[in-house]
Short mmCIF file of C-alpha atoms in Angstrom, two decimals:
data_model
loop_
_atom_site.label_atom_id
_atom_site.label_comp_id
_atom_site.label_asym_id
_atom_site.label_seq_id
_atom_site.Cartn_x
_atom_site.Cartn_y
_atom_site.Cartn_z
CA MET A 1205 -7.13 11.30 9.54
CA GLN A 1206 -6.45 15.05 9.34
CA GLU A 1207 -9.94 16.39 8.74
CA ASN A 1208 -8.85 19.63 7.01
CA ILE A 1209 -7.56 17.83 3.91
CA SER A 1210 -8.61 14.23 4.70
CA PHE A 1211 -5.00 13.03 4.76
CA SER A 1212 -4.26 9.72 6.48
CA LEU A 1213 -1.06 8.28 7.87
CA TRP A 1214 -0.79 4.48 7.95
CA CYS A 1215 1.97 2.34 9.37
CA ASP A 1216 3.88 -0.12 7.17
CA PHE A 1217 4.87 -2.43 10.00
CA ILE A 1218 3.18 -5.41 11.68
CA GLU A 1219 4.59 -7.53 14.50
CA ARG A 1220 2.86 -9.23 17.43
CA ASN A 1221 4.48 -7.40 20.35
CA PHE A 1222 4.20 -4.09 18.54
CA LEU A 1223 0.47 -4.65 17.95
CA GLU A 1224 -0.20 -5.10 21.66
CA ASN A 1225 1.77 -2.05 22.74
CA ASP A 1226 2.83 0.90 20.56
CA PHE A 1227 0.34 0.14 17.78
CA ILE A 1228 -2.67 0.40 20.10
CA LYS A 1229 -1.37 3.67 21.53
CA MET A 1230 -0.67 5.15 18.08
CA VAL A 1231 -4.21 4.32 16.95
CA GLN A 1232 -5.79 5.66 20.14
CA ASP A 1233 -3.73 8.86 19.98
CA GLY A 1234 -4.80 9.46 16.38
CA ILE A 1235 -1.26 9.20 15.01
CA ILE A 1236 -2.08 6.43 12.52
CA ASN A 1237 -5.34 5.50 10.81
CA GLY A 1238 -4.43 2.16 9.27
CA ALA A 1239 -1.62 -0.26 8.49
CA THR A 1240 -0.14 -2.32 5.68
CA SER A 1241 1.89 -5.51 5.56
CA ASN A 1242 3.88 -7.39 2.94
CA PRO A 1243 5.97 -10.58 2.77
CA THR A 1244 9.19 -8.71 3.64
CA ILE A 1245 7.60 -7.27 6.79
CA PHE A 1246 6.29 -10.67 7.85
CA GLN A 1247 9.64 -12.31 7.10
CA GLN A 1248 11.29 -10.17 9.77
CA ALA A 1249 8.37 -10.27 12.22
CA LEU A 1250 8.02 -14.05 12.27
CA LEU A 1251 11.58 -14.45 13.56
CA ASN A 1252 10.46 -12.93 16.84
CA GLU A 1253 10.18 -15.22 19.85
CA SER A 1254 6.56 -14.15 20.42
CA TYR A 1255 5.50 -16.43 17.52
CA GLN A 1256 7.23 -19.60 18.72
CA ALA A 1257 4.40 -21.06 20.81
CA GLN A 1258 1.92 -20.75 17.93
CA LYS A 1259 4.50 -22.18 15.50
CA ASP A 1260 4.91 -25.21 17.77
CA SER A 1261 1.15 -25.75 17.91
CA LEU A 1262 0.96 -25.73 14.09
CA LYS A 1263 3.94 -27.98 13.33
CA ASP A 1264 1.80 -30.73 11.76
CA LEU A 1265 0.55 -28.38 9.00
CA ASP A 1266 2.29 -27.63 5.70
CA LYS A 1267 4.48 -24.53 5.68
CA LYS A 1268 2.16 -22.24 3.77
CA SER A 1269 -0.70 -23.13 6.12
CA ILE A 1270 1.55 -22.35 9.11
CA TYR A 1271 2.45 -18.96 7.61
CA GLU A 1272 -1.17 -18.12 6.89
CA ALA A 1273 -2.22 -19.05 10.41
CA LEU A 1274 0.48 -16.84 11.93
CA ALA A 1275 -0.25 -13.95 9.56
CA LYS A 1276 -4.00 -14.32 9.99
CA ALA A 1277 -3.71 -13.96 13.76
CA ASP A 1278 -1.78 -10.68 13.38
CA ILE A 1279 -4.07 -9.30 10.68
CA GLN A 1280 -7.16 -10.15 12.75
CA ARG A 1281 -5.68 -8.42 15.79
CA ALA A 1282 -4.76 -5.33 13.77
CA ALA A 1283 -8.24 -5.29 12.21
CA GLU A 1284 -9.81 -5.53 15.66
CA ILE A 1285 -7.77 -2.58 16.95
CA LEU A 1286 -8.52 -0.49 13.85
CA LYS A 1287 -12.22 -1.40 13.60
CA PRO A 1288 -13.50 1.61 15.62
CA LEU A 1289 -11.83 3.93 13.08
CA TYR A 1290 -13.43 2.01 10.21
CA ASP A 1291 -16.84 2.10 11.93
CA ASN A 1292 -16.54 5.86 12.26
CA ASN A 1293 -15.24 6.42 8.73
CA PRO A 1294 -15.11 3.54 6.20
CA ASN A 1295 -12.33 5.30 4.26
CA ASP A 1296 -9.91 4.48 7.07
CA GLY A 1297 -9.09 1.84 9.64
CA TYR A 1298 -7.76 -0.82 7.24
CA ILE A 1299 -5.05 -3.46 7.45
CA SER A 1300 -3.73 -5.07 4.26
CA ILE A 1301 -2.55 -8.62 3.65
CA GLU A 1302 -0.84 -9.65 0.42
CA VAL A 1303 -1.70 -12.71 -1.64
CA ASP A 1304 1.11 -15.16 -2.39
CA PRO A 1305 3.37 -13.09 -4.71
CA ASN A 1306 4.09 -16.19 -6.79
CA LEU A 1307 0.51 -15.90 -8.12
CA CYS A 1308 1.11 -12.45 -9.64
CA ASP A 1309 0.60 -13.68 -13.23
CA ASN A 1310 -2.41 -15.91 -12.49
CA ALA A 1311 -5.65 -13.95 -12.23
CA LYS A 1312 -7.83 -16.90 -11.24
CA ALA A 1313 -5.49 -18.14 -8.49
CA THR A 1314 -4.98 -14.58 -7.17
CA THR A 1315 -8.74 -14.02 -7.02
CA GLU A 1316 -9.41 -17.33 -5.28
CA GLU A 1317 -6.68 -16.75 -2.70
CA GLY A 1318 -7.86 -13.20 -2.07
CA ILE A 1319 -11.44 -14.37 -1.42
CA ARG A 1320 -10.21 -17.23 0.76
CA LEU A 1321 -7.98 -14.97 2.89
CA PHE A 1322 -10.67 -12.32 3.27
CA ASN A 1323 -13.24 -14.89 4.42
CA ALA A 1324 -10.78 -16.59 6.77
CA ILE A 1325 -9.80 -13.32 8.47
CA ASN A 1326 -13.47 -12.33 8.65
CA TYR A 1327 -13.14 -8.59 9.28
CA PRO A 1328 -14.66 -6.00 6.90
CA ASN A 1329 -11.72 -3.59 7.34
CA VAL A 1330 -9.20 -5.89 5.63
CA MET A 1331 -7.76 -5.04 2.22
CA ILE A 1332 -6.43 -7.77 -0.02
CA LYS A 1333 -3.13 -6.62 -1.47
CA ILE A 1334 -2.56 -7.45 -5.14
CA PRO A 1335 0.39 -6.48 -7.37
CA ALA A 1336 -0.56 -4.20 -10.27
CA THR A 1337 0.12 -6.67 -13.08
CA LYS A 1338 -2.19 -7.53 -15.98
CA ALA A 1339 -3.44 -10.59 -14.08
CA GLY A 1340 -3.72 -8.45 -10.97
CA PHE A 1341 -6.10 -6.02 -12.67
CA SER A 1342 -8.53 -8.86 -13.40
CA ALA A 1343 -8.34 -10.05 -9.80
CA MET A 1344 -8.91 -6.52 -8.47
CA GLU A 1345 -12.06 -6.14 -10.56
CA GLU A 1346 -13.45 -9.46 -9.34
CA LEU A 1347 -12.68 -8.78 -5.67
CA ILE A 1348 -14.42 -5.40 -5.79
CA THR A 1349 -17.37 -7.10 -7.49
CA GLN A 1350 -17.41 -9.54 -4.56
CA GLY A 1351 -17.50 -6.63 -2.09
CA ILE A 1352 -13.89 -7.08 -0.95
CA SER A 1353 -11.60 -4.06 -0.44
CA VAL A 1354 -8.34 -4.01 -2.40
CA ASN A 1355 -4.85 -2.57 -2.05
CA ALA A 1356 -3.21 -2.40 -5.50
CA THR A 1357 0.52 -2.55 -4.85
CA LEU A 1358 3.84 -1.99 -6.65
CA VAL A 1359 2.48 0.86 -8.77
CA PHE A 1360 5.10 2.94 -10.58
CA ASN A 1361 3.58 4.39 -13.75
CA LYS A 1362 0.53 5.79 -15.54
CA THR A 1363 -0.30 2.54 -17.34
CA GLN A 1364 -0.57 0.73 -14.01
CA VAL A 1365 -2.73 3.47 -12.46
CA ILE A 1366 -5.11 3.35 -15.43
CA GLY A 1367 -5.21 -0.46 -15.22
CA CYS A 1368 -6.11 -0.30 -11.53
CA MET A 1369 -8.71 2.44 -11.90
CA GLU A 1370 -10.42 0.78 -14.87
CA ALA A 1371 -10.56 -2.46 -12.87
CA PHE A 1372 -12.07 -0.70 -9.87
CA LYS A 1373 -14.53 1.22 -12.05
CA LYS A 1374 -15.77 -2.00 -13.69
CA GLY A 1375 -15.88 -3.77 -10.33
CA TYR A 1376 -18.04 -1.03 -8.80
CA GLU A 1377 -20.36 -1.03 -11.81
CA LYS A 1378 -20.86 -4.80 -11.53
CA LEU A 1379 -21.36 -4.61 -7.78
CA LYS A 1380 -24.02 -1.93 -8.15
CA GLN A 1381 -25.91 -4.16 -10.60
CA ILE A 1382 -26.09 -7.01 -8.08
CA SER A 1383 -26.31 -4.96 -4.88
CA LYS A 1384 -28.19 -1.89 -3.67
CA LYS A 1385 -25.41 -0.87 -1.26
CA GLU A 1386 -24.90 2.79 -0.43
CA LEU A 1387 -21.46 4.39 -0.78
CA LYS A 1388 -20.68 3.94 2.90
CA ASP A 1389 -21.15 0.18 2.54
CA LEU A 1390 -19.13 -0.29 -0.65
CA PRO A 1391 -15.66 -1.84 -0.56
CA ARG A 1392 -12.76 0.61 -0.68
CA ALA A 1393 -9.54 0.53 -2.68
CA VAL A 1394 -6.14 2.16 -2.54
CA VAL A 1395 -3.51 2.42 -5.25
CA SER A 1396 -0.07 2.08 -3.65
CA ILE A 1397 2.22 4.42 -5.59
CA PHE A 1398 5.87 3.65 -4.78
CA VAL A 1399 8.00 6.74 -4.31
CA SER A 1400 11.58 6.56 -3.01
CA ARG A 1401 12.71 3.66 -5.20
CA PHE A 1402 12.81 6.02 -8.19
CA ASP A 1403 15.17 8.36 -6.34
CA ARG A 1404 17.51 5.62 -5.20
CA LYS A 1405 17.60 4.31 -8.76
CA CYS A 1406 17.95 7.54 -10.72
CA ASP A 1407 19.35 10.34 -8.51
CA SER A 1408 22.98 9.88 -9.53
CA ILE A 1409 22.10 10.19 -13.23
CA LEU A 1410 19.70 13.12 -12.81
CA LYS A 1411 22.11 15.05 -10.60
CA GLU A 1412 24.54 15.28 -13.53
CA HIS A 1413 21.79 17.10 -15.46
CA GLY A 1414 20.98 19.59 -12.72
CA ILE A 1415 17.84 17.84 -11.46
CA PRO A 1416 17.82 17.90 -7.62
CA SER A 1417 18.04 14.67 -5.64
CA ALA A 1418 14.89 13.13 -4.16
CA THR A 1419 12.68 14.95 -6.67
CA LEU A 1420 11.73 12.36 -9.28
CA GLY A 1421 9.91 10.07 -6.82
CA ILE A 1422 7.80 12.98 -5.54
CA LYS A 1423 6.97 14.40 -8.97
CA ASN A 1424 6.10 11.00 -10.44
CA ALA A 1425 3.85 10.25 -7.46
CA GLN A 1426 2.10 13.61 -7.82
CA TYR A 1427 1.59 12.98 -11.53
CA LEU A 1428 0.00 9.58 -10.82
CA TYR A 1429 -2.09 11.17 -8.04
CA HIS A 1430 -3.57 13.53 -10.66
CA ILE A 1431 -4.31 10.61 -13.02
CA LEU A 1432 -6.00 8.62 -10.24
CA ASN A 1433 -8.13 11.53 -9.04
CA SER A 1434 -9.30 12.30 -12.59
CA TYR A 1435 -11.45 9.16 -12.33
CA ALA A 1436 -13.36 10.66 -9.38
CA LEU A 1437 -14.12 7.24 -7.85
CA PRO A 1438 -15.12 8.15 -4.26
CA GLY A 1439 -14.11 4.76 -2.86
CA VAL A 1440 -10.53 4.89 -4.18
CA ARG A 1441 -7.58 6.80 -2.73
CA ALA A 1442 -3.93 7.25 -3.62
CA LEU A 1443 -1.61 5.63 -1.12
CA PHE A 1444 2.02 6.75 -1.18
CA ALA A 1445 4.28 3.82 -0.29
CA SER A 1446 8.04 3.26 -0.08
CA THR A 1447 8.33 6.56 1.80
CA GLY A 1448 11.23 5.79 4.11
CA VAL A 1449 14.54 7.59 3.59
CA LYS A 1450 17.98 6.01 3.34
CA GLY A 1451 20.99 7.65 4.97
CA ASP A 1452 21.12 11.14 6.49
CA ASP A 1453 20.68 13.26 3.37
CA LEU A 1454 16.93 13.68 3.93
CA GLU A 1455 14.92 14.28 7.08
CA PRO A 1456 13.00 11.12 8.10
CA ALA A 1457 9.56 12.61 7.36
CA TYR A 1458 10.58 14.11 3.99
CA TYR A 1459 8.32 11.94 1.83
CA ILE A 1460 5.35 12.47 4.14
CA LYS A 1461 5.65 16.26 4.13
CA GLU A 1462 6.23 16.52 0.38
CA LEU A 1463 3.18 14.36 -0.39
CA TYR A 1464 0.81 15.82 2.18
CA HIS A 1465 -2.10 16.08 -0.26
CA PRO A 1466 -5.91 16.00 0.07
CA TYR A 1467 -7.57 12.59 0.41
CA ALA A 1468 -4.18 10.86 0.15
CA ILE A 1469 -2.69 8.17 2.38
CA ASN A 1470 0.97 7.73 3.26
CA THR A 1471 2.04 4.34 4.60
CA ALA A 1472 5.36 4.99 6.28
CA PRO A 1473 7.97 3.29 8.48
CA LEU A 1474 7.96 4.00 12.20
CA SER A 1475 11.02 6.28 11.97
CA ALA A 1476 9.20 8.57 9.51
CA ILE A 1477 5.96 8.53 11.50
CA SER A 1478 7.71 9.44 14.76
CA ALA A 1479 9.49 12.35 13.02
CA PHE A 1480 6.28 13.73 11.49
CA ASN A 1481 4.38 16.40 13.41
CA TYR A 1482 0.72 16.73 12.46
CA ASN A 1483 0.41 20.01 14.33
CA GLU A 1484 3.07 21.62 12.17
CA ALA A 1485 1.99 19.98 8.91
CA SER A 1486 0.71 22.08 6.06
CA GLU A 1487 -0.70 21.03 2.71
CA ALA A 1488 2.14 20.44 0.27
CA TYR A 1489 2.37 22.29 -3.02
CA LEU A 1490 0.83 20.24 -5.81
CA PRO A 1491 2.08 21.16 -9.29
CA SER A 1492 -0.38 21.08 -12.16
CA ILE A 1493 -0.37 18.05 -14.40
CA GLU A 1494 1.15 20.25 -17.13
CA GLU A 1495 4.03 21.27 -14.85
CA LEU A 1496 4.62 17.65 -13.93
CA GLU A 1497 4.58 16.53 -17.55
CA GLU A 1498 7.21 19.19 -18.29
CA PHE A 1499 9.37 17.89 -15.42
CA LEU A 1500 9.01 14.30 -16.60
CA LYS A 1501 10.05 15.44 -20.08
CA SER A 1502 13.24 16.92 -18.58
CA VAL A 1503 13.90 13.55 -16.93
CA LYS A 1504 13.50 11.85 -20.29
CA ASP A 1505 15.80 14.41 -21.91
CA ALA A 1506 18.37 13.55 -19.22
CA GLY A 1507 18.43 10.02 -20.58
CA VAL A 1508 16.15 8.32 -18.05
CA ASN A 1509 13.55 6.07 -19.68
CA LEU A 1510 10.80 6.03 -17.05
CA ASP A 1511 8.87 3.24 -18.76
CA SER A 1512 11.79 0.84 -18.63
CA ILE A 1513 12.79 1.98 -15.10
CA SER A 1514 9.19 1.43 -13.95
CA GLN A 1515 9.15 -2.07 -15.41
CA GLU A 1516 12.50 -2.83 -13.80
CA LEU A 1517 11.29 -1.61 -10.40
CA LEU A 1518 8.06 -3.63 -10.72
CA GLU A 1519 9.99 -6.80 -11.53
CA GLN A 1520 12.45 -6.12 -8.72
CA GLY A 1521 9.60 -5.53 -6.26
CA LEU A 1522 7.84 -8.73 -7.28
CA ASN A 1523 11.10 -10.66 -7.00
CA ASP A 1524 11.84 -9.19 -3.55
CA PHE A 1525 8.41 -10.27 -2.30
CA LYS A 1526 8.79 -13.73 -3.81
CA ILE A 1527 12.19 -14.16 -2.14
CA ALA A 1528 10.82 -12.95 1.21
CA PHE A 1529 7.85 -15.31 0.91
CA SER A 1530 10.18 -18.20 0.11
CA LYS A 1531 12.38 -17.38 3.11
CA ILE A 1532 9.32 -17.29 5.36
CA LEU A 1533 8.36 -20.81 4.30
CA GLU A 1534 11.95 -22.04 4.67
CA SER A 1535 12.06 -20.71 8.24
CA LEU A 1536 8.90 -22.53 9.36
#
């Protein structure tokens, strides 16, 4: 974490060989302060030969149990490596694991799986990752009430941010009624605001109206960052996700530099992390909420309906994770 503005860089990649080599070094060198995973990341990782021996030892189990055993081992190892950071500062040092994405519309099943995974992994610095759907909000509230940290994922718009923050607020209020924990002992939460997908979706349209490329994702994320911080919940931070670049039009660390804001997290691919230089980093300009609202109005005037685009991106993200999860099970 960069102490001057309390900015944290997390890594959005998990794989067994990586954990035992570069990951340890990046944590020890203070380059990253946490990590996230998702079904797409695990789909690629589990094809690696380093998992074969454990796969063979689990062959008598059903496929979902095999996946969970493999994923659990990696999450536990990441949590172990990150634990000293968490012990020093409970706002950092987390690894996230996502619930089965097929449960995204079932609050009860999402909650039960989140509790089960958290207890099975048995590390305090694990966040249970839950999509920001209506059912997801209910699960988030219950997990916080249970003292379990949460990563709210696939967040694209104001309605989702409000849903997450209201859930966390209620969860903290309930937890305080049943527990006398101090702030340092309370569960933490992050709201994963997806960035670059807006640009890939809308740049060609906006360019025709004189709106620069790779701007909408940044401005929308900054707008949601303002909304989140207006709640002033000390245990909750904005996490900027989907911050890798495609092609050569942007420098690899573009979305890190442009969203280098106080108390924020950026979970980025390795290519972006390696291109980012902390020593040269400076706090990014943060427009006022009024300026951002004016920009978003110009986007609307250009014919881009952000509400429908957000819904489309949410559904696409959920579908991508469901497909990846299905492919994982097929491969086992």
